[in-house]
Short mmCIF file of C-alpha atoms in Angstrom, two decimals:
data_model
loop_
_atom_site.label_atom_id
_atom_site.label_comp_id
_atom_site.label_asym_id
_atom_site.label_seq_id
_atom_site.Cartn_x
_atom_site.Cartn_y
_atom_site.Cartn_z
CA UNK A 1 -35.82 11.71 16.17
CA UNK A 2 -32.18 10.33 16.09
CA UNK A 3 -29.55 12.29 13.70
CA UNK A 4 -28.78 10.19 10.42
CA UNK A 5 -25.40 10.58 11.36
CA UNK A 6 -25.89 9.05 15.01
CA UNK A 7 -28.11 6.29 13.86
CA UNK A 8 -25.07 5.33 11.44
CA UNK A 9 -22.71 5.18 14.27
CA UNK A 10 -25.05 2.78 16.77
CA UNK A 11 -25.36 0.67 13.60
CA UNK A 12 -21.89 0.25 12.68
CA UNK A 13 -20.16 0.53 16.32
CA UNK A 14 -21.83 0.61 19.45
CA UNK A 15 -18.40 1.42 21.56
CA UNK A 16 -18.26 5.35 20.20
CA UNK A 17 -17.93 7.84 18.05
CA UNK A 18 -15.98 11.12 17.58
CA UNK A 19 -18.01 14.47 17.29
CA UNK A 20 -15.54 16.77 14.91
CA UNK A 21 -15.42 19.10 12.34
CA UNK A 22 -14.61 16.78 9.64
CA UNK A 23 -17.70 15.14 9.85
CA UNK A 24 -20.17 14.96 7.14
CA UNK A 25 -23.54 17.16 7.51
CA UNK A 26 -25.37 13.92 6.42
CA UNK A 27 -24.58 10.61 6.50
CA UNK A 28 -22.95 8.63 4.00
CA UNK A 29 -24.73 7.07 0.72
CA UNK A 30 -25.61 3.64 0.59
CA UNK A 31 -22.80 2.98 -2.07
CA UNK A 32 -20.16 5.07 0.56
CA UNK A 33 -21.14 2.47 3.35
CA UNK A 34 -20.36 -0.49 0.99
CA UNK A 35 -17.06 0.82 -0.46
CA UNK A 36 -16.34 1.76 3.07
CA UNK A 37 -17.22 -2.00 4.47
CA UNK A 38 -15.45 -3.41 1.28
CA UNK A 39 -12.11 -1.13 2.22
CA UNK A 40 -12.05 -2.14 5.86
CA UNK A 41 -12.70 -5.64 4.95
CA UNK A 42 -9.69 -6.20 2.92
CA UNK A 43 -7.84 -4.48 5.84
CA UNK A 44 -9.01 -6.58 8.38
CA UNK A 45 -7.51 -9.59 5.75
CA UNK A 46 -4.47 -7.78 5.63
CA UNK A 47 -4.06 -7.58 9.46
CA UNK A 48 -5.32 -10.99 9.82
CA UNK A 49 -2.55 -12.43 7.56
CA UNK A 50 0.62 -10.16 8.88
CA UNK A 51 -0.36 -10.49 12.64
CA UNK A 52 -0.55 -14.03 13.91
CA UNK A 53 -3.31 -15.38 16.38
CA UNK A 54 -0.73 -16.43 18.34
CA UNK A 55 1.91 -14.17 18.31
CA UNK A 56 2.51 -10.51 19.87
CA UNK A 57 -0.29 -8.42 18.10
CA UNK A 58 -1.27 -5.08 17.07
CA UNK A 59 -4.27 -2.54 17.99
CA UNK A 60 -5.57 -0.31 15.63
CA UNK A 61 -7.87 2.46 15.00
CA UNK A 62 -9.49 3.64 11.98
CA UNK A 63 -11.50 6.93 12.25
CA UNK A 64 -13.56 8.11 9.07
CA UNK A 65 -15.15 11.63 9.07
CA UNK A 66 -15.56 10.99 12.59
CA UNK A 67 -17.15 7.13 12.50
CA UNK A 68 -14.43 4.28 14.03
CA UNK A 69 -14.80 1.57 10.85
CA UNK A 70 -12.33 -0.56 12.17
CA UNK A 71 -11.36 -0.78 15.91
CA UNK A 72 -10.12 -3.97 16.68
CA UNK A 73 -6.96 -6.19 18.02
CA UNK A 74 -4.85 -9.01 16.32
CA UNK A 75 -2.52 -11.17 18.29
CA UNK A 76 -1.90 -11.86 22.06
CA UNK A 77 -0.86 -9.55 24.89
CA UNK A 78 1.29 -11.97 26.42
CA UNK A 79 2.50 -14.63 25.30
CA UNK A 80 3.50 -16.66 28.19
CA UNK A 81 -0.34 -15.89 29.34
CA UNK A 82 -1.75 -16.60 26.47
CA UNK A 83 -3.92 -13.05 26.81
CA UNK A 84 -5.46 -12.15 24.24
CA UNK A 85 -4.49 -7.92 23.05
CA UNK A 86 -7.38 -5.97 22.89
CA UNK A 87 -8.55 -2.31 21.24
CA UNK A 88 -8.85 -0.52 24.77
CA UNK A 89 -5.36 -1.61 26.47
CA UNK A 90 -2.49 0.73 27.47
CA UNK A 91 1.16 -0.11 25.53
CA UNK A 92 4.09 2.03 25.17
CA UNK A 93 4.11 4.51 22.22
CA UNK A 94 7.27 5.60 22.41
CA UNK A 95 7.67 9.26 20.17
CA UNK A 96 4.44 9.66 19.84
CA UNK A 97 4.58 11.36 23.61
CA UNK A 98 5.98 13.99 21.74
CA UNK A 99 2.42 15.30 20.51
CA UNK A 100 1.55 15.67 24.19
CA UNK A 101 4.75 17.40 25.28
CA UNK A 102 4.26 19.89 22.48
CA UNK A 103 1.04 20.64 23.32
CA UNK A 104 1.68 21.07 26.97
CA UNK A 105 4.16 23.42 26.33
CA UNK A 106 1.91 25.67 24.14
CA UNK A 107 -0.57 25.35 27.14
CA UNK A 108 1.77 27.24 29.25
CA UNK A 109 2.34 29.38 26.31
CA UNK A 110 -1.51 30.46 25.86
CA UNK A 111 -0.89 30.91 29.63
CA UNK A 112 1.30 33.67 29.11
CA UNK A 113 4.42 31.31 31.35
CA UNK A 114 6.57 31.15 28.38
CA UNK A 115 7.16 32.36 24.53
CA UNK A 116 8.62 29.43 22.26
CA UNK A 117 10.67 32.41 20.78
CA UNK A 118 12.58 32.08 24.48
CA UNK A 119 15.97 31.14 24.67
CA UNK A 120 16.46 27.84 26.72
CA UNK A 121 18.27 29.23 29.27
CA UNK A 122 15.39 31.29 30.99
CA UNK A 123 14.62 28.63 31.87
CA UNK A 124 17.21 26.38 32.12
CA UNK A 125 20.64 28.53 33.15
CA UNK A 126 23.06 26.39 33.48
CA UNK A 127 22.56 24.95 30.02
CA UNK A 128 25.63 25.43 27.48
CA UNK A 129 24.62 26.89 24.24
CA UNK A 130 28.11 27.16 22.82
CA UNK A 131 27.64 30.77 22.17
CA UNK A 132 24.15 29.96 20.35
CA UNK A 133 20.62 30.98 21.34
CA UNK A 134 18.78 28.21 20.81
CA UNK A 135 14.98 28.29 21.60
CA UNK A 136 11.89 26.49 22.56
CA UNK A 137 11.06 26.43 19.22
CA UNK A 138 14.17 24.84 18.27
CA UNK A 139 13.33 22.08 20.63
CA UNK A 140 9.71 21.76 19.49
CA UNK A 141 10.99 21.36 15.63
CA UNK A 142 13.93 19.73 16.23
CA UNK A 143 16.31 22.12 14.71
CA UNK A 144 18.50 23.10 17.85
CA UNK A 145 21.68 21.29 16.65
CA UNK A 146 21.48 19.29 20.36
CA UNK A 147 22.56 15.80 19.58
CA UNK A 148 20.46 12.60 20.09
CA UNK A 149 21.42 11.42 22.98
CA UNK A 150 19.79 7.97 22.20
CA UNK A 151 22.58 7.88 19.45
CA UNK A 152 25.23 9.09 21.53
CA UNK A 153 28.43 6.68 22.54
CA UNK A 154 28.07 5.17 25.86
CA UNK A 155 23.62 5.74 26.02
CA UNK A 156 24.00 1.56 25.86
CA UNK A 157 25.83 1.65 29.09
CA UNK A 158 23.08 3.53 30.93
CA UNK A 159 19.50 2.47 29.52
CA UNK A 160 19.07 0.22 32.64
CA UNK A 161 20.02 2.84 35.34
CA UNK A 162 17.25 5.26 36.96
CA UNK A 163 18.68 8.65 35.99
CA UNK A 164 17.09 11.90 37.14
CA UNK A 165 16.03 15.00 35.12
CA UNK A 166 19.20 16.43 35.66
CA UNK A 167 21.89 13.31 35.58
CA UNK A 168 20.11 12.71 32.24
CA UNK A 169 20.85 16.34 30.71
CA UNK A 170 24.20 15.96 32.08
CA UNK A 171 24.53 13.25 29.70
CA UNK A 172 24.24 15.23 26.55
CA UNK A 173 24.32 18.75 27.12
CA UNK A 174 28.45 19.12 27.28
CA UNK A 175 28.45 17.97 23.43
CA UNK A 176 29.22 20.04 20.97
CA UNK A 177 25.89 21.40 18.63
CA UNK A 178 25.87 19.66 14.82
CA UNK A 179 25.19 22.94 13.43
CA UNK A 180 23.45 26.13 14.18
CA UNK A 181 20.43 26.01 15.33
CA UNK A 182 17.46 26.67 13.08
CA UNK A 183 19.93 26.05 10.22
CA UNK A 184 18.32 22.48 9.39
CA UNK A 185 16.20 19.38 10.91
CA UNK A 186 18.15 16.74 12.51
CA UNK A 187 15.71 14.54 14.59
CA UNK A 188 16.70 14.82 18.57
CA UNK A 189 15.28 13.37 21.22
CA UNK A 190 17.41 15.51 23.99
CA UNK A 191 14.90 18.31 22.21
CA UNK A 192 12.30 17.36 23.48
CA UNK A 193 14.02 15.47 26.90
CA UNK A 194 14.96 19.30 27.28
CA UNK A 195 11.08 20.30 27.13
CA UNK A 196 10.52 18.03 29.64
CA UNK A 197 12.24 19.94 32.07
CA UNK A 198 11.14 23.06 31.01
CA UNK A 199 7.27 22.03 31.80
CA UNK A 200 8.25 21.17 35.37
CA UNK A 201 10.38 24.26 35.70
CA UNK A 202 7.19 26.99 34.61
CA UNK A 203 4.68 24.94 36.03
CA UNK A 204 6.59 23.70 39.39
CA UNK A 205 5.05 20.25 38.91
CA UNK A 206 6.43 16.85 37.74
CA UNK A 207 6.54 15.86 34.12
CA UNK A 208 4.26 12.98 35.10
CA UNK A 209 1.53 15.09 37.53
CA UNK A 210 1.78 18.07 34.88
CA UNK A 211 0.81 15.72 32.13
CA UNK A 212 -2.17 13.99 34.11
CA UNK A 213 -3.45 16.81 35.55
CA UNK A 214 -3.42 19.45 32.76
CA UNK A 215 -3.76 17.33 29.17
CA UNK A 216 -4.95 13.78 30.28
CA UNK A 217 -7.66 14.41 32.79
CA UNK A 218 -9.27 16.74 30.94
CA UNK A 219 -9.69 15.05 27.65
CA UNK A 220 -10.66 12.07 29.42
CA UNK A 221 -7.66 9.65 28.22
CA UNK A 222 -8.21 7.38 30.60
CA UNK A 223 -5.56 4.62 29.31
CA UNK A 224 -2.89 7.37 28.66
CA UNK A 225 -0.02 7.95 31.37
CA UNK A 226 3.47 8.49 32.15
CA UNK A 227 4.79 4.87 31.98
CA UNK A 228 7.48 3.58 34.62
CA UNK A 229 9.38 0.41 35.36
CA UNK A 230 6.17 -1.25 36.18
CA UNK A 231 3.67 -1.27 34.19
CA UNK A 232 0.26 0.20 35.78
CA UNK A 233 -2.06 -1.15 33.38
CA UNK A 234 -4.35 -4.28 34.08
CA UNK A 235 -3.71 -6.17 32.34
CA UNK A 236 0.39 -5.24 31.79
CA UNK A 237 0.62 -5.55 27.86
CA UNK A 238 4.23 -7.48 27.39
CA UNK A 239 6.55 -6.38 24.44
CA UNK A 240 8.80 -8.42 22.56
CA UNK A 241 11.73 -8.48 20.07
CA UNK A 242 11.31 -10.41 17.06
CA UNK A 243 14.35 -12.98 16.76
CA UNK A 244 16.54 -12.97 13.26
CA UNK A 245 15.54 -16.77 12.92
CA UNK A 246 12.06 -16.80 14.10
CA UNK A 247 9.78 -16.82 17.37
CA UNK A 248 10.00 -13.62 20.19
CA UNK A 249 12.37 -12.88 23.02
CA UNK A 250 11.43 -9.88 25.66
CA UNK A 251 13.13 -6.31 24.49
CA UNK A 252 15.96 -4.64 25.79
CA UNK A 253 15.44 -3.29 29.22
CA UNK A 254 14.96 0.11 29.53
CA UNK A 255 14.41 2.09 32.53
CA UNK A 256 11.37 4.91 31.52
CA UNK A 257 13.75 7.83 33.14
CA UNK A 258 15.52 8.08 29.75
CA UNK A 259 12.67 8.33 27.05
CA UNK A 260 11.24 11.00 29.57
CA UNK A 261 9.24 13.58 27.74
CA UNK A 262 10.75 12.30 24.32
CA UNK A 263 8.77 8.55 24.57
CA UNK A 264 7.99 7.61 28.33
CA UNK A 265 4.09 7.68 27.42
CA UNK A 266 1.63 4.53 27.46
CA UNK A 267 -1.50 4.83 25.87
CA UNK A 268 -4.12 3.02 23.63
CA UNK A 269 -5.81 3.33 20.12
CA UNK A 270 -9.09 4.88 21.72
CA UNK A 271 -7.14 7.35 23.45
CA UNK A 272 -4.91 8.20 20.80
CA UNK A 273 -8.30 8.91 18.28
CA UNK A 274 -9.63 10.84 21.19
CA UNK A 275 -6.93 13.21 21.26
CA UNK A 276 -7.33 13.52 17.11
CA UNK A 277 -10.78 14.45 17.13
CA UNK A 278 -10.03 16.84 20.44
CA UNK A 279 -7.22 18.91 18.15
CA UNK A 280 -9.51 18.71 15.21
CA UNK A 281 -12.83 20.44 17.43
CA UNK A 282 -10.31 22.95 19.38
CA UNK A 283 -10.49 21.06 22.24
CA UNK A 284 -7.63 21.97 25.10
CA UNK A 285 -6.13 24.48 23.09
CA UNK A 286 -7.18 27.31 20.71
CA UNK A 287 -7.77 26.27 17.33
CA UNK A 288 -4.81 28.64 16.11
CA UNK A 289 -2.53 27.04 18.44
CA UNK A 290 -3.01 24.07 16.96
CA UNK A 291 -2.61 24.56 13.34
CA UNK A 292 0.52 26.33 14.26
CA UNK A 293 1.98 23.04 15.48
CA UNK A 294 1.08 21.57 12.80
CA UNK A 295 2.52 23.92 9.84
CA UNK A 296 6.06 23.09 9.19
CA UNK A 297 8.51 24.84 10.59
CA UNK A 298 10.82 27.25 8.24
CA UNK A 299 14.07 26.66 8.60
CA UNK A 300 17.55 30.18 8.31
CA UNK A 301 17.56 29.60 4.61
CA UNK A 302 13.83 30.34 4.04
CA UNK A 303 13.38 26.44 3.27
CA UNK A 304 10.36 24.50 4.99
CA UNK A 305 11.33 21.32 7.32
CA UNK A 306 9.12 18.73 7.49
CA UNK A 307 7.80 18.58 10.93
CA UNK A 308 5.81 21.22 12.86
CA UNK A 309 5.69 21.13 16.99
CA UNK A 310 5.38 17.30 17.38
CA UNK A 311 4.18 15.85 14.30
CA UNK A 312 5.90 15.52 11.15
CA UNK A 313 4.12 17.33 8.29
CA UNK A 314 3.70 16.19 4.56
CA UNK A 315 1.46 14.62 2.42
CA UNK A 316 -0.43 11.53 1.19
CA UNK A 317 -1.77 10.83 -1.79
CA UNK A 318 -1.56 14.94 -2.45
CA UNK A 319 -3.09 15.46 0.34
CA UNK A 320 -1.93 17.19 3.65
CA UNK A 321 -1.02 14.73 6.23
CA UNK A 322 -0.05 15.01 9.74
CA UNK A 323 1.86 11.70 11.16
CA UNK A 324 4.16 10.71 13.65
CA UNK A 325 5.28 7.24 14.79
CA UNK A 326 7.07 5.45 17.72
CA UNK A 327 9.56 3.18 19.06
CA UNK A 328 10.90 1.78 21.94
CA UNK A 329 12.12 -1.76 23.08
CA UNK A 330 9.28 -4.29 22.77
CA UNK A 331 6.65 -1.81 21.12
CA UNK A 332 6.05 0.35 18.46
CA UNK A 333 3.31 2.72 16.76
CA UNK A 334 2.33 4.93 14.27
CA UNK A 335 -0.39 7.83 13.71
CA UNK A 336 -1.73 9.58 10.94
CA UNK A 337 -4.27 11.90 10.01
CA UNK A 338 -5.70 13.69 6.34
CA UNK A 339 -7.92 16.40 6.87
CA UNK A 340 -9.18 16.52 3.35
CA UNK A 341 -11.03 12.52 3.77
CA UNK A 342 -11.24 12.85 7.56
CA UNK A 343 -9.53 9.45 7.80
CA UNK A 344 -7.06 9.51 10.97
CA UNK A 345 -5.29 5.81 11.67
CA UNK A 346 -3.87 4.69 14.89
CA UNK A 347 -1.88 1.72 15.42
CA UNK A 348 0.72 0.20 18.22
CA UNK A 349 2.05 -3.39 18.07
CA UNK A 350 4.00 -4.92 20.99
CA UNK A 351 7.15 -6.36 19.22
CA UNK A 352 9.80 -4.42 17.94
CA UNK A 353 11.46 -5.71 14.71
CA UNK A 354 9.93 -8.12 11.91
CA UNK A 355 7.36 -6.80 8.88
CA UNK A 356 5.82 -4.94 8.38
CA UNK A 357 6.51 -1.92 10.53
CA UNK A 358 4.22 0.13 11.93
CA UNK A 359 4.93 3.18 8.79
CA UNK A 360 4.11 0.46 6.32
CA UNK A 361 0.80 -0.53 8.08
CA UNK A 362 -0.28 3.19 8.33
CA UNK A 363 0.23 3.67 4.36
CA UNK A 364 -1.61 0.33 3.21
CA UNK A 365 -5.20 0.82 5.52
CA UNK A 366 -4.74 4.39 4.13
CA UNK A 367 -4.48 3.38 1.06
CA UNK A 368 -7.12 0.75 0.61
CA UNK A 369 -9.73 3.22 1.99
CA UNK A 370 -8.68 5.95 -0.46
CA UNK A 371 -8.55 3.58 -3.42
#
């Protein structure tokens, strides 16, 4: 005799469904199903009406108490192709790779290769502090004081150019620290550029081959990987830039060596749900591991930050929330996740630019399924 809970799932997807903690001992009530169908109709409206049929699109996940009630794709993958976007393909997600570089680096923690209380330059010497210590905690919470380099004069000059780990540090590490770190929370990718190279210094592998081998591979995300100039996936998902006076150019090119560990990642909705409901059932890491990257970090003066070890930390509706969102030329995405309802969201458009952004989308199918 089938579960109530699995019968549910064949009736309202057939694709899949997520086994977690968050999901209800019994299945819903006849009156949750309709509210539920009602909520993720008027989303489907919403998405209908902001995404056109024939213009770059937008794939999205919604995961109740463990049931996908909306998986689906608006818009085209190409536009010159005509190719229609679909749930399952691979685009760039930009800061979202920071999840994943967290968690690798608590992976080598539970392995005993490094403390996050270490200063940065066990591990990477030649790396100026300016009379600081700054940790890999720092890093993780983006409290070190390092400056974005992505904001940094000159980063224009070089997005096209190929730069190595190291020609890419050299970039930013000379400059001087905004203040000192653990003091406050100034968002910086060289943070988490700087992880990057730590992974491949304790581990002795590439960023990329670390990544695959160690957090992809054995959660089975089968669309996520280390992008690069060109694009693996079949078929390659185009990005765009939304013009000031209407219709789509392609984005800024941007060679993957920058975004690095900070936002080289491609991936897809299904992944991106799969690697929810693997945090939420303890899955790759122990469960206290991962609601200590997930509590917000506490800053010299006693005062909470809002961001954890790659996500950002808040709440929604008064309830806890766990989010982060991405960017990069031609793409962008956005994740979020309340414990309390079990509802996580995951969506990634390929256009930069235009309304609404991805943030915006998050809050309204949020929204309409709390309401």
């Amino acid at each position: 005799m089938s579960h109530p809970r699995s019968a549910l799932c064949a009736i309202l997807f057939a694709a899949f469904c997520f086994n977690t903690h968050a999901a209800p001992a019994t299945a819903p009530t006849p009156a949750g199903i309709i509210a539920t169908a009602t909520a993720v109709a008027r989303i489907d409206d919403y998405l209908t009406q902001n995404f056109a049929a024939g213009q770059p699109g937008i794939t999205v996940i919604v995961v109740k108490n463990g049931l996908p009630v909306l998986h689906k794709a608006y818009g085209l993958a190409n536009l010159e192709q005509k190719t229609p976007l679909e749930p399952a393909m691979s685009l760039r997600v930009g800061s979202v790779t920071k999840q994943f570089t967290a968690a690798a680096i608590m992976q080598l923690a539970e392995q005993g290769k490094l403390k996050v209380s270490d200063s940065i330059t066990a591990y990477l010497p030649d790396y100026p502090t300016h009379g600081q210590t700054i940790s890999i905690e720092h890093l993780l919470t983006h409290t070190s004081g390092i400056p974005n380099y992505t904001a940094l004069p000159g980063f224009g000059e070089i997005v096209q150019k190929t730069m190595s780990v190291n020609e890419m540090i050299s970039f930013f590490k000379d400059k001087p620290l905004q203040f000192t770190p653990g003091e406050r929370f100034s968002y910086s990718n060289s943070g988490y550029f700087l992880l990057g190279a730590i992974i491949e210094k304790v581990s002795g592998q590439k960023y990329a081959d670390y990544m695959r081998q160690h957090i992809f591979a054995p959660l089975q995300l089968n669309s996520t990987f280390y992008d690069s100039d060109e694009c693996r996936a079949q078929p390659c998902v185009a990005g765009y830039s939304k013009r000031l006076l209407g219709g789509f150019d392609s984005p800024q090119v941007i060679s993957m060596t920058l975004p690095y560990a900070a936002g080289a990642l491609r991936s897809s909705v299904d992944d991106l749900a799969r690697w929810n409901a693997a945090i939420v059932d303890g899955k790759l890491l122990k469960p206290e591991t991962w609601r200590r990257m997930r509590t917000a970090y506490t800053l010299n003066s006693g005062k909470t930050a809002d961001y954890g070890y790659g996500w950002f930390v808040g709440k929604f509706k008064d309830q806890p929330m766990y989010r982060h969102g991405g960017d990069i030329p031609g793409f962008s995405a956005g994740t979020q996740y309340l414990p309390e309802s079990g509802i996580y969201v995951a969506v990634i458009t390929n256009r930069d630019g235009g309304q609404p952004d991805m943030g915006t989308v998050i809050k309204k199918i949020t929204t309409l399924l709390l309401d």
